Every structure is written in structure tokens, then in C-alpha cells.
mmCIF file of C-alpha atoms in Angstrom:
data_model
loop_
_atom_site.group_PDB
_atom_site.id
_atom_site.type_symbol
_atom_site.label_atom_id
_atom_site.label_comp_id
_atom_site.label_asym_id
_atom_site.label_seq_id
_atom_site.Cartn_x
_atom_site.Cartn_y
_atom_site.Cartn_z
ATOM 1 C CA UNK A 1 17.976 3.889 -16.206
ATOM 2 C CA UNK A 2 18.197 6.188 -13.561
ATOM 3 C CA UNK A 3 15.172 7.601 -11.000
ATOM 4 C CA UNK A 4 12.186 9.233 -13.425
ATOM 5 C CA UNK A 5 9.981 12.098 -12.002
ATOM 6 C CA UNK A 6 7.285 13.395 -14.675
ATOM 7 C CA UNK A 7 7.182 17.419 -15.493
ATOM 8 C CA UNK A 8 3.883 17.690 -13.914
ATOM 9 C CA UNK A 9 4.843 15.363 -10.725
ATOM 10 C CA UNK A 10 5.212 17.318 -7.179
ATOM 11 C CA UNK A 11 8.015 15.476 -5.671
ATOM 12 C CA UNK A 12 9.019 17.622 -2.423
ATOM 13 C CA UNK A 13 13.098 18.097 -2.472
ATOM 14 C CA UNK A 14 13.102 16.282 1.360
ATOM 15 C CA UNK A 15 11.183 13.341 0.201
ATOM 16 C CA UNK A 16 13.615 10.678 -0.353
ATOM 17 C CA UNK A 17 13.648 8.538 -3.771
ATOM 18 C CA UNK A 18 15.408 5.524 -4.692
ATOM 19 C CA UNK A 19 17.319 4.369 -7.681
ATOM 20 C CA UNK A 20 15.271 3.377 -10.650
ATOM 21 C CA UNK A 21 12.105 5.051 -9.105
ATOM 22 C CA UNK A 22 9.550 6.016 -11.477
ATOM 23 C CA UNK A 23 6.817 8.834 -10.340
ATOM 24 C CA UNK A 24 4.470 9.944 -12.986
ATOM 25 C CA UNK A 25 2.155 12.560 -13.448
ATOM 26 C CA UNK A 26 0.232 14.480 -11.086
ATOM 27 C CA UNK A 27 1.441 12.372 -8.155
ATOM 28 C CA UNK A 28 2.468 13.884 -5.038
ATOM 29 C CA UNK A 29 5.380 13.314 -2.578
ATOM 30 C CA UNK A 30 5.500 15.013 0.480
ATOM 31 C CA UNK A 31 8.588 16.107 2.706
ATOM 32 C CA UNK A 32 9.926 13.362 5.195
ATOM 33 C CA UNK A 33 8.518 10.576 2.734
ATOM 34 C CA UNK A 34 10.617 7.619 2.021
ATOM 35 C CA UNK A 35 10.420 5.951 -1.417
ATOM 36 C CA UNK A 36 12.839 2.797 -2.357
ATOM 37 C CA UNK A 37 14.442 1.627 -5.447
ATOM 38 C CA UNK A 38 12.626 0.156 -8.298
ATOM 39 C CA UNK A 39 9.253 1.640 -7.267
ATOM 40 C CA UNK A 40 6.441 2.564 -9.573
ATOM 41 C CA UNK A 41 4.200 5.686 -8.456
ATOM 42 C CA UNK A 42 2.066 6.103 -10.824
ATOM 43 C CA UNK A 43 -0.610 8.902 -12.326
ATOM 44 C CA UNK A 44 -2.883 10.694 -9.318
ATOM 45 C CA UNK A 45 -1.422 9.521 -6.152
ATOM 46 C CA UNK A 46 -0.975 11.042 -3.360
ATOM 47 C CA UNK A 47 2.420 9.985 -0.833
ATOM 48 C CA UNK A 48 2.022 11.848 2.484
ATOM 49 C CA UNK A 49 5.001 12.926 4.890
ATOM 50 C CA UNK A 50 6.337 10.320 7.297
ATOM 51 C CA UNK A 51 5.368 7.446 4.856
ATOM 52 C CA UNK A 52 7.399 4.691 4.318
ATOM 53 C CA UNK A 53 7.557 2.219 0.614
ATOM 54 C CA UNK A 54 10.343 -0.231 0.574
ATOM 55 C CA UNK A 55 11.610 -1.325 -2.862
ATOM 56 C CA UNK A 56 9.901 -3.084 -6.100
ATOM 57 C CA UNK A 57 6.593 -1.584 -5.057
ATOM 58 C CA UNK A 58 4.053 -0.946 -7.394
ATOM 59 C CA UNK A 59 1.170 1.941 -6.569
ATOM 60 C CA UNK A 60 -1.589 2.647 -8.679
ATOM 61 C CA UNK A 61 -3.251 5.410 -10.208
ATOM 62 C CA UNK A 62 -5.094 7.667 -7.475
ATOM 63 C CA UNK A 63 -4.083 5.684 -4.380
ATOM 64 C CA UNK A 64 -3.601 7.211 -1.201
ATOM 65 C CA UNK A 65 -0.869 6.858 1.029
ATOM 66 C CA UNK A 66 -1.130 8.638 4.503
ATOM 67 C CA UNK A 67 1.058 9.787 7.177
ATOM 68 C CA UNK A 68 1.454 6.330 9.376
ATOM 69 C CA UNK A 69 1.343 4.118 6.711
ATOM 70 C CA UNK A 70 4.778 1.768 6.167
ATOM 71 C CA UNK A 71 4.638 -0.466 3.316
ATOM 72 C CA UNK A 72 7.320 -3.513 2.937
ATOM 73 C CA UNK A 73 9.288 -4.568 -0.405
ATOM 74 C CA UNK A 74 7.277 -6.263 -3.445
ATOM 75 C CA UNK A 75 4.067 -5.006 -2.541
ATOM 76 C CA UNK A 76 1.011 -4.350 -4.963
ATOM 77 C CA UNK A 77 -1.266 -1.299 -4.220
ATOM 78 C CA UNK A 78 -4.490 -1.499 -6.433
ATOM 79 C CA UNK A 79 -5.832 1.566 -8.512
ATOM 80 C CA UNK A 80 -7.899 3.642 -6.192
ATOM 81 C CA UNK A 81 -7.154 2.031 -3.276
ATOM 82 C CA UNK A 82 -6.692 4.137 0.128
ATOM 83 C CA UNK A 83 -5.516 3.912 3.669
ATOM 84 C CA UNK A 84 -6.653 5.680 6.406
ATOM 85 C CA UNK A 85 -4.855 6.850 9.728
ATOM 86 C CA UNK A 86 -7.071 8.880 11.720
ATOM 87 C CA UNK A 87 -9.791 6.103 14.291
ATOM 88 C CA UNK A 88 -11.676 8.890 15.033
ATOM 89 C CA UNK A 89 -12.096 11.546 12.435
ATOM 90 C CA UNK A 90 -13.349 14.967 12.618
ATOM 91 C CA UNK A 91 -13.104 17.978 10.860
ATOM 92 C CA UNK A 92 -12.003 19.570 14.014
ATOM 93 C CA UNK A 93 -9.871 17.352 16.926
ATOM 94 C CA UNK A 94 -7.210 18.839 18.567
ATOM 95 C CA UNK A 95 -6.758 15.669 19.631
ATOM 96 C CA UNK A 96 -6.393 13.756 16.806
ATOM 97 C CA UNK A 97 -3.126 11.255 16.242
ATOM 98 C CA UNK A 98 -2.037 8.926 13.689
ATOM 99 C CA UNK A 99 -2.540 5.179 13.992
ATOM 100 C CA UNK A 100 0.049 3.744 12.054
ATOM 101 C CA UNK A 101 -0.612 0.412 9.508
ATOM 102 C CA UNK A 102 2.063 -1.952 8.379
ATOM 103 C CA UNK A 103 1.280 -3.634 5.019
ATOM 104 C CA UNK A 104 3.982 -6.332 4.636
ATOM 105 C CA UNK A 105 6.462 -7.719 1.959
ATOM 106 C CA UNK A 106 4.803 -9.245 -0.995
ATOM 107 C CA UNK A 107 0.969 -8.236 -0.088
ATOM 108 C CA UNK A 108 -1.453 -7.111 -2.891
ATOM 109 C CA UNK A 109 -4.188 -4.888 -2.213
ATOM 110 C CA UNK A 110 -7.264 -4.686 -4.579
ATOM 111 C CA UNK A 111 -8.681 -1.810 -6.839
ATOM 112 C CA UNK A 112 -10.844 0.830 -4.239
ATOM 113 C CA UNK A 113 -10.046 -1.052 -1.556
ATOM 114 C CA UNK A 114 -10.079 0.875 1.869
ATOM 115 C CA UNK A 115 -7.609 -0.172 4.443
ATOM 116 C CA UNK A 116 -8.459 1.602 8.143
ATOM 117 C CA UNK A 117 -5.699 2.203 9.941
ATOM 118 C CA UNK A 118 -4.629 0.190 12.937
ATOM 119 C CA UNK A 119 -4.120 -3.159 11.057
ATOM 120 C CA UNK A 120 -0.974 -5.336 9.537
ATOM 121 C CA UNK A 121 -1.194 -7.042 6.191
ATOM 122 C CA UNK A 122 0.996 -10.194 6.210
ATOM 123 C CA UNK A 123 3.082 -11.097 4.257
ATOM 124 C CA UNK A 124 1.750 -12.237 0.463
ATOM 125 C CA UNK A 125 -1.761 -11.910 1.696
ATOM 126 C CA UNK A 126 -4.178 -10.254 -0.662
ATOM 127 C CA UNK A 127 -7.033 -7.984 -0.175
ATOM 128 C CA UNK A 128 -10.097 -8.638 -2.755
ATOM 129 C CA UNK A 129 -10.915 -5.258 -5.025
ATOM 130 C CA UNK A 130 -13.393 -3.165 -2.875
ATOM 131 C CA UNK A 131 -12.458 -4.519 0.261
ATOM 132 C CA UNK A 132 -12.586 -2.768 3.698
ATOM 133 C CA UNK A 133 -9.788 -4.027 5.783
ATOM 134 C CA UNK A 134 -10.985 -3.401 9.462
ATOM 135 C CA UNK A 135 -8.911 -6.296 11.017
ATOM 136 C CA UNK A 136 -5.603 -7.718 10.404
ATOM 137 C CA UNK A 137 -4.873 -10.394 7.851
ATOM 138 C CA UNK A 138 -2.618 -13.459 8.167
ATOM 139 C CA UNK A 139 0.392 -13.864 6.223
ATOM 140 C CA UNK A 140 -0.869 -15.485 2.425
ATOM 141 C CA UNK A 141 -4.318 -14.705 3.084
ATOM 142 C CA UNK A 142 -7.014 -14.260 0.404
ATOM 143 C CA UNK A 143 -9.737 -11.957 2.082
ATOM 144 C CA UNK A 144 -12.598 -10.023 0.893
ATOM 145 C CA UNK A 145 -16.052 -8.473 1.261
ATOM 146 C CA UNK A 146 -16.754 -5.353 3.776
ATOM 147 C CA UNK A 147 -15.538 -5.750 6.137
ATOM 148 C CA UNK A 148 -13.259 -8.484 4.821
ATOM 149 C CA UNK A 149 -13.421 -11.837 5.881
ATOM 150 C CA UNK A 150 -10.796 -14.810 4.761
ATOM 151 C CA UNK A 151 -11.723 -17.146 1.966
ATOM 152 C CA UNK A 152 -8.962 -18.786 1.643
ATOM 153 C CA UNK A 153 -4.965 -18.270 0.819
ATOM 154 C CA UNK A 154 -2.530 -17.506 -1.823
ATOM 155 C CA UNK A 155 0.961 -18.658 -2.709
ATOM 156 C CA UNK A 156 3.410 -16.123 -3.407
ATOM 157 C CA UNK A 157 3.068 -15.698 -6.893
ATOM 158 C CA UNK A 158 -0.637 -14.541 -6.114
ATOM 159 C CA UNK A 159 -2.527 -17.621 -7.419
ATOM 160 C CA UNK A 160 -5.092 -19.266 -4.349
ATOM 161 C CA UNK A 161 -3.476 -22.277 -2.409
ATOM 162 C CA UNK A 162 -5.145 -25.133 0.186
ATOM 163 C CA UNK A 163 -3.079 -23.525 2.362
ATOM 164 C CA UNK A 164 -0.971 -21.429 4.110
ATOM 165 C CA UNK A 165 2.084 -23.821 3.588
ATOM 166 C CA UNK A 166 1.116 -26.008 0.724
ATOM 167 C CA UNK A 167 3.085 -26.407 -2.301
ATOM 168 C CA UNK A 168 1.553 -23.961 -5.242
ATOM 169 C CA UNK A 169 0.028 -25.977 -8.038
ATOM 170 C CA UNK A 170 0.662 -22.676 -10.336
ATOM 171 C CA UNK A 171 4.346 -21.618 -9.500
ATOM 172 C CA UNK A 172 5.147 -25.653 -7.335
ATOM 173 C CA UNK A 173 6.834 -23.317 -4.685
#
């Protein structure tokens, strides 16, 4: 198998890439970026320096990734979804600094959802498609709306549950 960058793909040479990686067209990795095995980076997206993707993670087309941004093993990143980093944004700040947001291991994050930076995704939660994450989420949460609010949870294998430690009726783990 082996790690797969496409022709058109701007991978810098100090980003680091793990076995089995796949990065397709017109996505770009930045210098000091950290990508793990198994990963799947697809068309359009956009991997800033400093970031940090375990393994098995799967990014969608035109998702951003910025500077401050770690994201654990097995997670899902929705087409056109973004983070930010920056609480107080201006065009010109030469005070500005990163405020870093943890998304952790087997989270899913919706299509053009916004996560602002600041905030932890626990573990298996999942963020609804369009969703503006202002707050953290518990671990197997299901939340939604802008700005998201829990509606309920998830199992791991992404189907809702009664709760946070229930047995799934789907996957009866």
C-alpha cells in the first residue's frame, strides 16, 4: 500500500505523514504538521503548521484544519467543516494567539460545521451538520443547532443511544 500524495497535492517536506496515508488533490500540508497512519485527506483541504491528526482519521473535502487544532485517532471530519483558533479576530492584532481545540478519539463532526476554538470534543460525541460548536461536548454526545445544544447520545458505532453508558441496540456494545 504504501503513503499516497496526489500530483497536484502541496504536502510541505517537514510535515510529517504516516504509513498508508492518503492526501489527494489540491490539499495542503503545512511544515511542522503531524499526520498519522491510515489517514484520509481528501480533495480541498487545508492542514495548517503545528496541527496534530492521530491515525484512521478521515477529513473531508474543503475542511479546515488550523494551527492549534489536535485531533485524536478514529475521528470523522465532515465535508466543509472548519475550526477556528483565533477568540478575537482581526485583520490586524499584534496581539493575536492561538487557542488550541482538542477533538477526541472516535468523534464525528458534521458537513459545514464550525468548531470555535477553545473547546474539547469527547470522545465518540458527534456534532450535527451545520453546527457551531461554542462549548464543549461530553464524551458520546449527539449535539446540534447554533450554537449547539445536546439532544441526546451516541454509541460508538455512531447510531443514537438512551445513554451515555447504555448498551447499543444497533452494534449491542
Amino acid at each position: 500500500m504504501g503513503t499516497f500524495i496526489h500530483a497536484t497535492a502541496d504536502v510541505s517536506p517537514q510535515a510529517d505523514i504516516g504509513e498508508n496515508t492518503k492526501i489527494w488533490n489540491l490539499a495542503q500540508v503545512r511544515e511542522g504538521a503531524t499526520i498519522g497512519a491510515n489517514c484520509i485527506v481528501s480533495k480541498n483541504v487545508y492542514i495548517d503548521t503545528g496541527v496534530i491528526i492521530g491515525d484512521n482519521v478521515k477529513v473531508q473535502n474543503n475542511v479546515n484544519v488550523y494551527n492549534g487544532v489536535t485531533v485524536e485517532d478514529d475521528v470523522f471530519l465532515g465535508p466543509s467543516m472548519t475550526f477556528t483558533n483565533d477568540m478575537f479576530p482581526r485583520a490586524t492584532n499584534a496581539n493575536w494567539r492561538i487557542t488550541g481545540t482538542l477533538v477526541k478519539k472516535g468523534a464525528s463532526v458534521g458537513a459545514n460545521a464550525t468548531i470555535v476554538c477553545g473547546v474539547t470534543i469527547g470522545a465518540y460525541a458527534m456534532v450535527g451538520a451545520g453546527s457551531v460548536v461554542t462549548k464543549d461536548v461530553p464524551s458520546h454526545a449527539l449535539v446540534v443547532g447554533n450554537p449547539a445544544r445536546q439532544i441526546g447520545y451516541v454509541c460508538r458505532c455512531g447510531m443514537r443511544a438512551a445513554g451515555p453508558m447504555t448498551v447499543c441496540e444497533a452494534c449491542e456494545s
